[in-house]
PDB file of C-alpha atoms in Angstrom:
ATOM      1  CA  MET A   1     -76.963  -3.883  69.822  1.00  0.00           C
ATOM      2  CA  ALA A   2     -74.940  -5.866  71.895  1.00  0.00           C
ATOM      3  CA  ILE A   3     -72.568  -2.531  72.536  1.00  0.00           C
ATOM      4  CA  GLY A   4     -70.254  -3.037  76.177  1.00  0.00           C
ATOM      5  CA  ASN A   5     -71.020  -6.891  76.541  1.00  0.00           C
ATOM      6  CA  GLY A   6     -67.576  -7.778  75.777  1.00  0.00           C
ATOM      7  CA  GLY A   7     -67.653 -11.436  73.617  1.00  0.00           C
ATOM      8  CA  THR A   8     -66.677 -10.000  70.308  1.00  0.00           C
ATOM      9  CA  GLY A   9     -66.629  -6.267  71.586  1.00  0.00           C
ATOM     10  CA  SER A  10     -63.518  -7.208  72.416  1.00  0.00           C
ATOM     11  CA  GLY A  11     -61.341  -5.816  69.925  1.00  0.00           C
ATOM     12  CA  LEU A  12     -59.217  -2.943  70.803  1.00  0.00           C
ATOM     13  CA  VAL A  13     -59.780   0.530  68.567  1.00  0.00           C
ATOM     14  CA  VAL A  14     -56.923   2.759  68.728  1.00  0.00           C
ATOM     15  CA  SER A  15     -57.551   6.827  68.090  1.00  0.00           C
ATOM     16  CA  PHE A  16     -54.308   8.744  66.980  1.00  0.00           C
ATOM     17  CA  GLY A  17     -54.128  12.594  66.638  1.00  0.00           C
ATOM     18  CA  GLU A  18     -54.599  15.841  68.755  1.00  0.00           C
ATOM     19  CA  MET A  19     -55.860  16.599  72.489  1.00  0.00           C
ATOM     20  CA  LEU A  20     -56.293  19.587  73.545  1.00  0.00           C
ATOM     21  CA  ILE A  21     -57.569  22.065  76.202  1.00  0.00           C
ATOM     22  CA  ASP A  22     -60.657  23.820  74.276  1.00  0.00           C
ATOM     23  CA  PHE A  23     -62.009  26.839  76.610  1.00  0.00           C
ATOM     24  CA  VAL A  24     -65.649  28.035  76.138  1.00  0.00           C
ATOM     25  CA  PRO A  25     -67.028  30.792  77.518  1.00  0.00           C
ATOM     26  CA  SER A  26     -69.470  30.304  80.372  1.00  0.00           C
ATOM     27  CA  GLU A  27     -72.528  32.094  78.502  1.00  0.00           C
ATOM     28  CA  ALA A  28     -73.302  31.072  75.090  1.00  0.00           C
ATOM     29  CA  GLY A  29     -74.147  33.097  72.135  1.00  0.00           C
ATOM     30  CA  VAL A  30     -71.350  35.439  72.861  1.00  0.00           C
ATOM     31  CA  SER A  31     -68.021  36.729  70.930  1.00  0.00           C
ATOM     32  CA  LEU A  32     -64.929  35.710  72.190  1.00  0.00           C
ATOM     33  CA  ALA A  33     -64.118  39.670  73.040  1.00  0.00           C
ATOM     34  CA  GLU A  34     -67.302  40.110  74.855  1.00  0.00           C
ATOM     35  CA  ALA A  35     -66.845  36.938  77.106  1.00  0.00           C
ATOM     36  CA  SER A  36     -66.265  37.800  80.155  1.00  0.00           C
ATOM     37  CA  ALA A  37     -65.180  34.310  81.578  1.00  0.00           C
ATOM     38  CA  PHE A  38     -64.307  30.414  80.017  1.00  0.00           C
ATOM     39  CA  LEU A  39     -64.699  27.207  81.099  1.00  0.00           C
ATOM     40  CA  LYS A  40     -61.859  24.656  80.379  1.00  0.00           C
ATOM     41  CA  ALA A  41     -63.111  21.748  78.190  1.00  0.00           C
ATOM     42  CA  PRO A  42     -60.504  18.427  77.138  1.00  0.00           C
ATOM     43  CA  GLY A  43     -61.276  17.525  73.820  1.00  0.00           C
ATOM     44  CA  GLY A  44     -59.982  17.159  70.979  1.00  0.00           C
ATOM     45  CA  ALA A  45     -62.322  14.828  68.281  1.00  0.00           C
ATOM     46  CA  PRO A  46     -59.790  11.830  67.919  1.00  0.00           C
ATOM     47  CA  ALA A  47     -59.327  11.456  71.699  1.00  0.00           C
ATOM     48  CA  ASN A  48     -63.300  11.942  72.153  1.00  0.00           C
ATOM     49  CA  VAL A  49     -63.486   9.557  70.038  1.00  0.00           C
ATOM     50  CA  ALA A  50     -61.573   6.927  71.989  1.00  0.00           C
ATOM     51  CA  ILE A  51     -63.834   8.397  74.857  1.00  0.00           C
ATOM     52  CA  ALA A  52     -66.453   8.019  73.503  1.00  0.00           C
ATOM     53  CA  VAL A  53     -65.936   3.717  72.813  1.00  0.00           C
ATOM     54  CA  ALA A  54     -64.518   3.876  76.133  1.00  0.00           C
ATOM     55  CA  ARG A  55     -67.959   5.266  77.798  1.00  0.00           C
ATOM     56  CA  LEU A  56     -69.753   2.883  75.219  1.00  0.00           C
ATOM     57  CA  GLY A  57     -68.218  -0.300  77.147  1.00  0.00           C
ATOM     58  CA  GLY A  58     -65.360  -0.709  74.697  1.00  0.00           C
ATOM     59  CA  ARG A  59     -62.070  -0.799  74.203  1.00  0.00           C
ATOM     60  CA  ALA A  60     -59.694   1.889  73.178  1.00  0.00           C
ATOM     61  CA  GLY A  61     -56.410   4.136  73.400  1.00  0.00           C
ATOM     62  CA  PHE A  62     -54.617   7.026  71.568  1.00  0.00           C
ATOM     63  CA  VAL A  63     -51.459   7.232  69.885  1.00  0.00           C
ATOM     64  CA  SER A  64     -50.666  11.676  71.051  1.00  0.00           C
ATOM     65  CA  LYS A  65     -47.890  14.038  72.305  1.00  0.00           C
ATOM     66  CA  LEU A  66     -48.964  16.518  74.575  1.00  0.00           C
ATOM     67  CA  GLY A  67     -46.963  18.913  76.437  1.00  0.00           C
ATOM     68  CA  ASP A  68     -45.222  18.419  79.492  1.00  0.00           C
ATOM     69  CA  ASP A  69     -47.008  20.617  81.627  1.00  0.00           C
ATOM     70  CA  GLU A  70     -49.822  21.031  83.757  1.00  0.00           C
ATOM     71  CA  PHE A  71     -52.215  20.591  80.827  1.00  0.00           C
ATOM     72  CA  GLY A  72     -51.285  17.935  79.818  1.00  0.00           C
ATOM     73  CA  HIS A  73     -50.580  15.311  82.302  1.00  0.00           C
ATOM     74  CA  MET A  74     -54.322  16.757  83.322  1.00  0.00           C
ATOM     75  CA  LEU A  75     -55.110  15.044  79.395  1.00  0.00           C
ATOM     76  CA  ALA A  76     -53.351  12.131  80.531  1.00  0.00           C
ATOM     77  CA  ALA A  77     -55.225  11.357  83.650  1.00  0.00           C
ATOM     78  CA  ILE A  78     -58.691  12.108  81.307  1.00  0.00           C
ATOM     79  CA  LEU A  79     -57.889   9.220  79.642  1.00  0.00           C
ATOM     80  CA  ARG A  80     -57.299   7.064  82.118  1.00  0.00           C
ATOM     81  CA  GLU A  81     -59.937   8.366  84.004  1.00  0.00           C
ATOM     82  CA  LYS A  82     -62.193   7.524  81.124  1.00  0.00           C
ATOM     83  CA  GLY A  83     -60.857   4.272  81.041  1.00  0.00           C
ATOM     84  CA  VAL A  84     -58.601   4.606  77.211  1.00  0.00           C
ATOM     85  CA  SER A  85     -55.367   3.161  77.510  1.00  0.00           C
ATOM     86  CA  ASP A  86     -52.489   6.791  77.634  1.00  0.00           C
ATOM     87  CA  ALA A  87     -49.276   4.122  76.566  1.00  0.00           C
ATOM     88  CA  GLY A  88     -49.127   5.969  73.215  1.00  0.00           C
ATOM     89  CA  VAL A  89     -48.808   9.540  74.819  1.00  0.00           C
ATOM     90  CA  VAL A  90     -45.726  10.875  74.891  1.00  0.00           C
ATOM     91  CA  PHE A  91     -44.557  14.225  76.681  1.00  0.00           C
ATOM     92  CA  ASP A  92     -42.136  17.041  75.228  1.00  0.00           C
ATOM     93  CA  ALA A  93     -40.215  18.927  78.001  1.00  0.00           C
ATOM     94  CA  GLY A  94     -40.357  21.867  74.652  1.00  0.00           C
ATOM     95  CA  ALA A  95     -43.948  22.771  73.665  1.00  0.00           C
ATOM     96  CA  ARG A  96     -47.005  23.390  74.975  1.00  0.00           C
ATOM     97  CA  THR A  97     -50.384  21.475  75.004  1.00  0.00           C
ATOM     98  CA  ALA A  98     -52.688  22.991  71.932  1.00  0.00           C
ATOM     99  CA  LEU A  99     -55.219  25.191  73.198  1.00  0.00           C
ATOM    100  CA  ALA A 100     -58.537  26.221  71.195  1.00  0.00           C
ATOM    101  CA  PHE A 101     -60.691  29.433  71.714  1.00  0.00           C
ATOM    102  CA  VAL A 102     -64.837  27.968  71.003  1.00  0.00           C
ATOM    103  CA  THR A 103     -67.157  30.910  71.049  1.00  0.00           C
ATOM    104  CA  LEU A 104     -70.575  28.475  70.921  1.00  0.00           C
ATOM    105  CA  ARG A 105     -73.344  30.652  69.081  1.00  0.00           C
ATOM    106  CA  ALA A 106     -76.798  31.269  69.823  1.00  0.00           C
ATOM    107  CA  ASP A 107     -77.722  28.271  67.984  1.00  0.00           C
ATOM    108  CA  GLY A 108     -75.294  25.606  69.699  1.00  0.00           C
ATOM    109  CA  GLU A 109     -72.759  25.728  66.690  1.00  0.00           C
ATOM    110  CA  ARG A 110     -69.189  26.843  66.854  1.00  0.00           C
ATOM    111  CA  GLU A 111     -66.741  28.616  66.276  1.00  0.00           C
ATOM    112  CA  PHE A 112     -62.742  28.513  66.268  1.00  0.00           C
ATOM    113  CA  MET A 113     -59.184  30.243  67.101  1.00  0.00           C
ATOM    114  CA  PHE A 114     -56.527  27.886  68.573  1.00  0.00           C
ATOM    115  CA  TYR A 115     -53.227  28.447  70.094  1.00  0.00           C
ATOM    116  CA  ARG A 116     -50.472  26.842  67.932  1.00  0.00           C
ATOM    117  CA  ASN A 117     -47.143  27.875  67.143  1.00  0.00           C
ATOM    118  CA  PRO A 118     -46.002  24.689  67.372  1.00  0.00           C
ATOM    119  CA  SER A 119     -48.383  22.794  69.615  1.00  0.00           C
ATOM    120  CA  ALA A 120     -46.459  18.784  71.353  1.00  0.00           C
ATOM    121  CA  ASP A 121     -49.225  17.059  69.026  1.00  0.00           C
ATOM    122  CA  MET A 122     -47.781  18.636  65.886  1.00  0.00           C
ATOM    123  CA  LEU A 123     -43.987  16.948  67.390  1.00  0.00           C
ATOM    124  CA  LEU A 124     -45.270  14.221  67.525  1.00  0.00           C
ATOM    125  CA  THR A 125     -42.134  11.355  65.572  1.00  0.00           C
ATOM    126  CA  ALA A 126     -42.877   8.102  64.102  1.00  0.00           C
ATOM    127  CA  ALA A 127     -39.653   7.141  66.394  1.00  0.00           C
ATOM    128  CA  GLU A 128     -42.002   7.753  69.418  1.00  0.00           C
ATOM    129  CA  LEU A 129     -45.540   5.838  68.328  1.00  0.00           C
ATOM    130  CA  ASN A 130     -45.783   2.899  70.218  1.00  0.00           C
ATOM    131  CA  VAL A 131     -45.956   0.465  68.132  1.00  0.00           C
ATOM    132  CA  ASP A 132     -47.467  -2.083  69.928  1.00  0.00           C
ATOM    133  CA  LEU A 133     -50.583  -0.352  70.556  1.00  0.00           C
ATOM    134  CA  ILE A 134     -51.383  -0.073  67.400  1.00  0.00           C
ATOM    135  CA  ARG A 135     -50.594  -3.021  65.442  1.00  0.00           C
ATOM    136  CA  ASN A 136     -52.911  -4.571  68.777  1.00  0.00           C
ATOM    137  CA  GLY A 137     -55.702  -2.363  67.265  1.00  0.00           C
ATOM    138  CA  ALA A 138     -58.435  -3.500  65.502  1.00  0.00           C
ATOM    139  CA  ILE A 139     -59.866  -0.151  64.149  1.00  0.00           C
ATOM    140  CA  PHE A 140     -57.245   2.478  63.564  1.00  0.00           C
ATOM    141  CA  HIS A 141     -58.812   5.672  64.054  1.00  0.00           C
ATOM    142  CA  TYR A 142     -57.462   9.457  62.570  1.00  0.00           C
ATOM    143  CA  GLY A 143     -58.499  12.521  61.029  1.00  0.00           C
ATOM    144  CA  SER A 144     -56.942  14.899  59.024  1.00  0.00           C
ATOM    145  CA  ILE A 145     -55.097  17.478  61.682  1.00  0.00           C
ATOM    146  CA  SER A 146     -52.052  15.591  62.027  1.00  0.00           C
ATOM    147  CA  LEU A 147     -51.882  15.619  58.068  1.00  0.00           C
ATOM    148  CA  ILE A 148     -50.632  19.635  58.385  1.00  0.00           C
ATOM    149  CA  ALA A 149     -47.241  19.897  59.941  1.00  0.00           C
ATOM    150  CA  GLU A 150     -43.905  17.632  60.205  1.00  0.00           C
ATOM    151  CA  PRO A 151     -43.111  15.639  62.216  1.00  0.00           C
ATOM    152  CA  CYS A 152     -47.066  14.332  62.775  1.00  0.00           C
ATOM    153  CA  ARG A 153     -47.648  14.229  59.605  1.00  0.00           C
ATOM    154  CA  SER A 154     -44.740  11.823  59.521  1.00  0.00           C
ATOM    155  CA  ALA A 155     -46.177   9.990  62.469  1.00  0.00           C
ATOM    156  CA  HIS A 156     -49.445   9.327  61.037  1.00  0.00           C
ATOM    157  CA  LEU A 157     -48.727   8.515  57.627  1.00  0.00           C
ATOM    158  CA  LYS A 158     -46.369   5.350  59.430  1.00  0.00           C
ATOM    159  CA  ALA A 159     -48.643   4.560  61.769  1.00  0.00           C
ATOM    160  CA  MET A 160     -52.250   3.907  59.392  1.00  0.00           C
ATOM    161  CA  GLU A 161     -48.996   1.755  57.960  1.00  0.00           C
ATOM    162  CA  LEU A 162     -48.123   0.171  60.400  1.00  0.00           C
ATOM    163  CA  ALA A 163     -52.092  -0.266  61.732  1.00  0.00           C
ATOM    164  CA  LYS A 164     -52.720  -1.478  57.670  1.00  0.00           C
ATOM    165  CA  GLU A 165     -49.803  -4.029  58.453  1.00  0.00           C
ATOM    166  CA  ALA A 166     -51.264  -6.065  60.986  1.00  0.00           C
ATOM    167  CA  GLY A 167     -54.943  -6.287  59.964  1.00  0.00           C
ATOM    168  CA  ALA A 168     -56.606  -3.219  61.296  1.00  0.00           C
ATOM    169  CA  LEU A 169     -59.748  -1.118  59.514  1.00  0.00           C
ATOM    170  CA  LEU A 170     -58.289   1.886  58.792  1.00  0.00           C
ATOM    171  CA  SER A 171     -60.841   5.023  59.222  1.00  0.00           C
ATOM    172  CA  TYR A 172     -60.902   8.241  58.956  1.00  0.00           C
ATOM    173  CA  ASP A 173     -63.201  11.712  60.224  1.00  0.00           C
ATOM    174  CA  PRO A 174     -61.505  14.457  58.040  1.00  0.00           C
ATOM    175  CA  ASN A 175     -62.541  17.034  60.629  1.00  0.00           C
ATOM    176  CA  LEU A 176     -62.116  20.404  59.016  1.00  0.00           C
ATOM    177  CA  ARG A 177     -60.364  23.273  60.672  1.00  0.00           C
ATOM    178  CA  LEU A 178     -59.726  25.163  57.942  1.00  0.00           C
ATOM    179  CA  PRO A 179     -57.850  28.130  59.807  1.00  0.00           C
ATOM    180  CA  LEU A 180     -55.423  25.605  61.298  1.00  0.00           C
ATOM    181  CA  TRP A 181     -54.069  24.589  57.443  1.00  0.00           C
ATOM    182  CA  PRO A 182     -52.473  27.731  55.063  1.00  0.00           C
ATOM    183  CA  SER A 183     -54.689  27.236  52.304  1.00  0.00           C
ATOM    184  CA  PRO A 184     -58.250  25.147  51.320  1.00  0.00           C
ATOM    185  CA  GLU A 185     -56.313  24.692  48.680  1.00  0.00           C
ATOM    186  CA  GLU A 186     -54.009  23.010  50.860  1.00  0.00           C
ATOM    187  CA  ALA A 187     -56.833  21.233  52.871  1.00  0.00           C
ATOM    188  CA  ARG A 188     -58.642  19.816  50.468  1.00  0.00           C
ATOM    189  CA  LYS A 189     -55.689  18.384  48.531  1.00  0.00           C
ATOM    190  CA  GLN A 190     -54.093  17.152  52.197  1.00  0.00           C
ATOM    191  CA  ILE A 191     -56.651  15.582  53.146  1.00  0.00           C
ATOM    192  CA  LEU A 192     -57.870  13.727  50.042  1.00  0.00           C
ATOM    193  CA  SER A 193     -53.983  12.185  49.709  1.00  0.00           C
ATOM    194  CA  ILE A 194     -54.829   9.241  51.939  1.00  0.00           C
ATOM    195  CA  TRP A 195     -57.719   8.512  50.495  1.00  0.00           C
ATOM    196  CA  ASP A 196     -57.297   5.563  49.606  1.00  0.00           C
ATOM    197  CA  LYS A 197     -55.948   4.331  52.447  1.00  0.00           C
ATOM    198  CA  ALA A 198     -59.229   4.122  54.469  1.00  0.00           C
ATOM    199  CA  ASP A 199     -61.738   1.173  55.027  1.00  0.00           C
ATOM    200  CA  ILE A 200     -64.152   3.737  56.072  1.00  0.00           C
ATOM    201  CA  VAL A 201     -64.810   7.359  55.658  1.00  0.00           C
ATOM    202  CA  LYS A 202     -66.971   9.695  57.197  1.00  0.00           C
ATOM    203  CA  VAL A 203     -67.972  13.657  56.743  1.00  0.00           C
ATOM    204  CA  SER A 204     -70.066  16.421  57.323  1.00  0.00           C
ATOM    205  CA  GLY A 205     -72.209  17.738  54.757  1.00  0.00           C
ATOM    206  CA  ALA A 206     -70.138  20.574  55.615  1.00  0.00           C
ATOM    207  CA  GLU A 207     -66.769  18.564  54.203  1.00  0.00           C
ATOM    208  CA  LEU A 208     -68.511  17.019  51.999  1.00  0.00           C
ATOM    209  CA  GLU A 209     -69.142  19.483  49.588  1.00  0.00           C
ATOM    210  CA  PHE A 210     -65.948  21.752  50.167  1.00  0.00           C
ATOM    211  CA  LEU A 211     -63.869  18.479  49.212  1.00  0.00           C
ATOM    212  CA  THR A 212     -65.859  18.075  46.191  1.00  0.00           C
ATOM    213  CA  GLY A 213     -66.497  21.819  45.429  1.00  0.00           C
ATOM    214  CA  HIS A 214     -70.314  20.796  44.496  1.00  0.00           C
ATOM    215  CA  ASP A 215     -72.642  23.250  47.327  1.00  0.00           C
ATOM    216  CA  SER A 216     -74.423  20.212  47.613  1.00  0.00           C
ATOM    217  CA  VAL A 217     -75.205  16.655  48.994  1.00  0.00           C
ATOM    218  CA  GLU A 218     -76.936  14.635  47.372  1.00  0.00           C
ATOM    219  CA  ASP A 219     -76.472  11.152  46.115  1.00  0.00           C
ATOM    220  CA  GLU A 220     -74.179  12.081  42.825  1.00  0.00           C
ATOM    221  CA  VAL A 221     -72.442  14.543  45.181  1.00  0.00           C
ATOM    222  CA  ALA A 222     -71.034  11.756  47.636  1.00  0.00           C
ATOM    223  CA  LEU A 223     -69.793   9.443  45.581  1.00  0.00           C
ATOM    224  CA  ARG A 224     -67.603  11.533  43.700  1.00  0.00           C
ATOM    225  CA  LEU A 225     -65.750  10.503  47.336  1.00  0.00           C
ATOM    226  CA  TRP A 226     -66.009   6.215  46.603  1.00  0.00           C
ATOM    227  CA  ARG A 227     -62.529   4.712  46.108  1.00  0.00           C
ATOM    228  CA  PRO A 228     -62.185   0.925  45.587  1.00  0.00           C
ATOM    229  CA  ASN A 229     -60.465   0.373  49.031  1.00  0.00           C
ATOM    230  CA  LEU A 230     -63.635   1.813  51.468  1.00  0.00           C
ATOM    231  CA  LYS A 231     -65.741  -0.598  53.180  1.00  0.00           C
ATOM    232  CA  LEU A 232     -68.257   2.364  54.354  1.00  0.00           C
ATOM    233  CA  LEU A 233     -68.375   6.150  53.657  1.00  0.00           C
ATOM    234  CA  LEU A 234     -70.887   8.085  55.442  1.00  0.00           C
ATOM    235  CA  VAL A 235     -72.278  11.680  55.032  1.00  0.00           C
ATOM    236  CA  THR A 236     -73.386  13.301  58.528  1.00  0.00           C
ATOM    237  CA  LEU A 237     -76.059  15.588  57.706  1.00  0.00           C
ATOM    238  CA  GLY A 238     -76.870  16.498  61.297  1.00  0.00           C
ATOM    239  CA  ASP A 239     -80.922  16.425  62.717  1.00  0.00           C
ATOM    240  CA  LYS A 240     -81.368  15.015  59.436  1.00  0.00           C
ATOM    241  CA  GLY A 241     -79.883  11.536  59.842  1.00  0.00           C
ATOM    242  CA  CYS A 242     -76.524  10.246  57.990  1.00  0.00           C
ATOM    243  CA  LYS A 243     -76.026   8.928  54.649  1.00  0.00           C
ATOM    244  CA  TYR A 244     -74.683   5.766  54.272  1.00  0.00           C
ATOM    245  CA  PHE A 245     -73.061   4.048  50.964  1.00  0.00           C
ATOM    246  CA  THR A 246     -70.931   0.885  50.239  1.00  0.00           C
ATOM    247  CA  GLU A 247     -70.664  -1.171  47.081  1.00  0.00           C
ATOM    248  CA  ASP A 248     -73.418  -3.092  47.576  1.00  0.00           C
ATOM    249  CA  PHE A 249     -76.254  -0.247  49.290  1.00  0.00           C
ATOM    250  CA  ARG A 250     -76.748   3.216  50.284  1.00  0.00           C
ATOM    251  CA  GLY A 251     -79.819   4.844  51.853  1.00  0.00           C
ATOM    252  CA  ILE A 252     -80.545   7.314  54.561  1.00  0.00           C
ATOM    253  CA  VAL A 253     -81.106   6.801  58.535  1.00  0.00           C
ATOM    254  CA  GLY A 254     -83.329   9.361  60.157  1.00  0.00           C
ATOM    255  CA  SER A 255     -81.714  11.310  62.638  1.00  0.00           C
ATOM    256  CA  PHE A 256     -83.336  12.346  66.467  1.00  0.00           C
ATOM    257  CA  THR A 257     -85.299  15.500  67.261  1.00  0.00           C
ATOM    258  CA  VAL A 258     -83.373  16.925  70.869  1.00  0.00           C
ATOM    259  CA  LYS A 259     -83.029  20.630  71.983  1.00  0.00           C
ATOM    260  CA  GLN A 260     -79.472  21.149  70.739  1.00  0.00           C
ATOM    261  CA  VAL A 261     -77.589  23.530  73.484  1.00  0.00           C
ATOM    262  CA  ASP A 262     -73.559  22.313  72.120  1.00  0.00           C
ATOM    263  CA  THR A 263     -72.749  20.767  68.691  1.00  0.00           C
ATOM    264  CA  THR A 264     -68.575  20.544  70.399  1.00  0.00           C
ATOM    265  CA  GLY A 265     -68.889  16.216  70.148  1.00  0.00           C
ATOM    266  CA  ALA A 266     -71.325  15.463  68.758  1.00  0.00           C
ATOM    267  CA  GLY A 267     -70.271  14.003  65.071  1.00  0.00           C
ATOM    268  CA  ASP A 268     -66.862  12.194  67.633  1.00  0.00           C
ATOM    269  CA  ALA A 269     -70.218   9.983  69.894  1.00  0.00           C
ATOM    270  CA  PHE A 270     -71.392   9.446  65.920  1.00  0.00           C
ATOM    271  CA  VAL A 271     -67.840   7.888  65.196  1.00  0.00           C
ATOM    272  CA  GLY A 272     -67.145   6.314  68.459  1.00  0.00           C
ATOM    273  CA  ALA A 273     -69.864   4.385  68.422  1.00  0.00           C
ATOM    274  CA  LEU A 274     -70.050   3.441  64.572  1.00  0.00           C
ATOM    275  CA  LEU A 275     -66.684   1.613  65.511  1.00  0.00           C
ATOM    276  CA  GLN A 276     -68.077   0.038  68.648  1.00  0.00           C
ATOM    277  CA  GLY A 277     -70.804  -1.615  67.098  1.00  0.00           C
ATOM    278  CA  ILE A 278     -68.374  -2.397  63.770  1.00  0.00           C
ATOM    279  CA  ILE A 279     -66.042  -3.920  66.821  1.00  0.00           C
ATOM    280  CA  GLU A 280     -68.996  -5.827  68.268  1.00  0.00           C
ATOM    281  CA  ASP A 281     -69.975  -7.720  64.376  1.00  0.00           C
ATOM    282  CA  ARG A 282     -67.540  -6.346  61.869  1.00  0.00           C
ATOM    283  CA  SER A 283     -70.521  -8.105  59.819  1.00  0.00           C
ATOM    284  CA  ALA A 284     -72.742  -4.593  59.729  1.00  0.00           C
ATOM    285  CA  LEU A 285     -70.362  -3.532  56.729  1.00  0.00           C
ATOM    286  CA  LEU A 286     -71.737  -5.818  54.732  1.00  0.00           C
ATOM    287  CA  ASP A 287     -75.604  -6.277  55.998  1.00  0.00           C
ATOM    288  CA  GLU A 288     -77.378  -3.618  55.488  1.00  0.00           C
ATOM    289  CA  LYS A 289     -80.146  -4.545  58.184  1.00  0.00           C
ATOM    290  CA  LYS A 290     -77.419  -4.770  60.616  1.00  0.00           C
ATOM    291  CA  LEU A 291     -75.978  -1.151  60.080  1.00  0.00           C
ATOM    292  CA  ARG A 292     -78.861   0.479  59.347  1.00  0.00           C
ATOM    293  CA  GLN A 293     -78.816  -0.433  63.835  1.00  0.00           C
ATOM    294  CA  VAL A 294     -75.481   0.696  64.511  1.00  0.00           C
ATOM    295  CA  LEU A 295     -75.841   3.881  63.414  1.00  0.00           C
ATOM    296  CA  ARG A 296     -79.333   4.041  64.489  1.00  0.00           C
ATOM    297  CA  PHE A 297     -77.206   4.008  67.806  1.00  0.00           C
ATOM    298  CA  ALA A 298     -74.793   5.723  66.620  1.00  0.00           C
ATOM    299  CA  ASN A 299     -77.189   8.636  65.752  1.00  0.00           C
ATOM    300  CA  ALA A 300     -78.147   8.466  69.222  1.00  0.00           C
ATOM    301  CA  CYS A 301     -75.477   8.920  70.926  1.00  0.00           C
ATOM    302  CA  GLY A 302     -74.680  12.268  68.260  1.00  0.00           C
ATOM    303  CA  ALA A 303     -78.004  14.144  69.901  1.00  0.00           C
ATOM    304  CA  ILE A 304     -77.509  12.780  73.334  1.00  0.00           C
ATOM    305  CA  THR A 305     -74.120  14.441  73.108  1.00  0.00           C
ATOM    306  CA  ALA A 306     -75.897  17.529  71.810  1.00  0.00           C
ATOM    307  CA  THR A 307     -77.830  17.962  74.154  1.00  0.00           C
ATOM    308  CA  LYS A 308     -75.027  18.652  76.928  1.00  0.00           C
ATOM    309  CA  LYS A 309     -72.449  21.395  77.254  1.00  0.00           C
ATOM    310  CA  GLY A 310     -68.945  20.479  76.190  1.00  0.00           C
ATOM    311  CA  ALA A 311     -67.553  17.043  74.200  1.00  0.00           C
ATOM    312  CA  ILE A 312     -66.539  14.243  77.012  1.00  0.00           C
ATOM    313  CA  PRO A 313     -68.679  15.000  79.244  1.00  0.00           C
ATOM    314  CA  SER A 314     -71.496  14.718  77.217  1.00  0.00           C
ATOM    315  CA  LEU A 315     -70.559  11.854  75.905  1.00  0.00           C
ATOM    316  CA  PRO A 316     -73.414   9.097  76.819  1.00  0.00           C
ATOM    317  CA  SER A 317     -73.199   5.182  78.712  1.00  0.00           C
ATOM    318  CA  ALA A 318     -74.870   2.516  76.293  1.00  0.00           C
ATOM    319  CA  SER A 319     -77.367   2.723  79.355  1.00  0.00           C
ATOM    320  CA  GLU A 320     -78.149   6.417  78.582  1.00  0.00           C
ATOM    321  CA  VAL A 321     -78.589   5.588  74.207  1.00  0.00           C
ATOM    322  CA  MET A 322     -80.960   2.692  75.074  1.00  0.00           C
ATOM    323  CA  GLU A 323     -83.512   4.625  77.282  1.00  0.00           C
ATOM    324  CA  PHE A 324     -82.994   7.175  75.185  1.00  0.00           C
ATOM    325  CA  LEU A 325     -83.569   4.639  72.392  1.00  0.00           C
ATOM    326  CA  GLY A 326     -87.176   3.703  74.144  1.00  0.00           C
ATOM    327  CA  LYS A 327     -87.956   6.711  74.751  1.00  0.00           C
ATOM    328  CA  ALA A 328     -87.855   7.678  71.051  1.00  0.00           C
TER     329      ALA A 328
END
């Protein structure tokens, strides 16, 4: 798979949503209260996806609002430094950049405590959207956190509409963060409210169970989330790999056994690699053999990311992935 080799890979991935600072305890396996010190780590799933694409040699842009504060300007600088266009980023003088305190449990899984009341990303308006950037995207990617509150919700819906009108593929990773929603019922309702607009949807096993109300990741449960508009539905199952469903075929691609240090960003690395693979060869959505190659590469990206601390510093380059696959 010619990730990062240009050619047909010149298409732009535009990612929309939150970018924030994660504060992570300097030692693993402690609660927030027990932590003696915290390291600051840039994060936010849609931003991670954009950077993952750029790390693989693709073209990426990001659309969001940050606080007009030191953290906001630091995050915009990180986007630029990582090769992501920040032409869609605006600043709010009256609101802070979002923060999240994240505990890494002993098993590498995460727990979150958020500071957003409201944070700048929640205040992005439709009038502040960089319309040209959105219209230039071959793929428009987003999550569901930007659906929680106005005015950002309206900006999100408008951006989807602009991207769709311009012929972009719409990619949706709900990235469920229940503590941010007023209730689980509202989360389920709003996350599913835009389901029939997407071309590509990726959910985790836990998100599948939450959205369907079934304690199972079997195919018949996953297919409850299938809609006629979809070209690809993916269910990621961590170290068990990833299930894929299209109109014509379905299957599972196994993952790679690695020593997990921190799963932060692993799903975003997977999505970034998937989207860049589709940019490289859109026929992968119709050709099962090609799709399986793309998903194997994406699984490798996720696995590599989980072996290191922090999301953005862990996102691999194409050469790192090829080296990893060569040894797998």
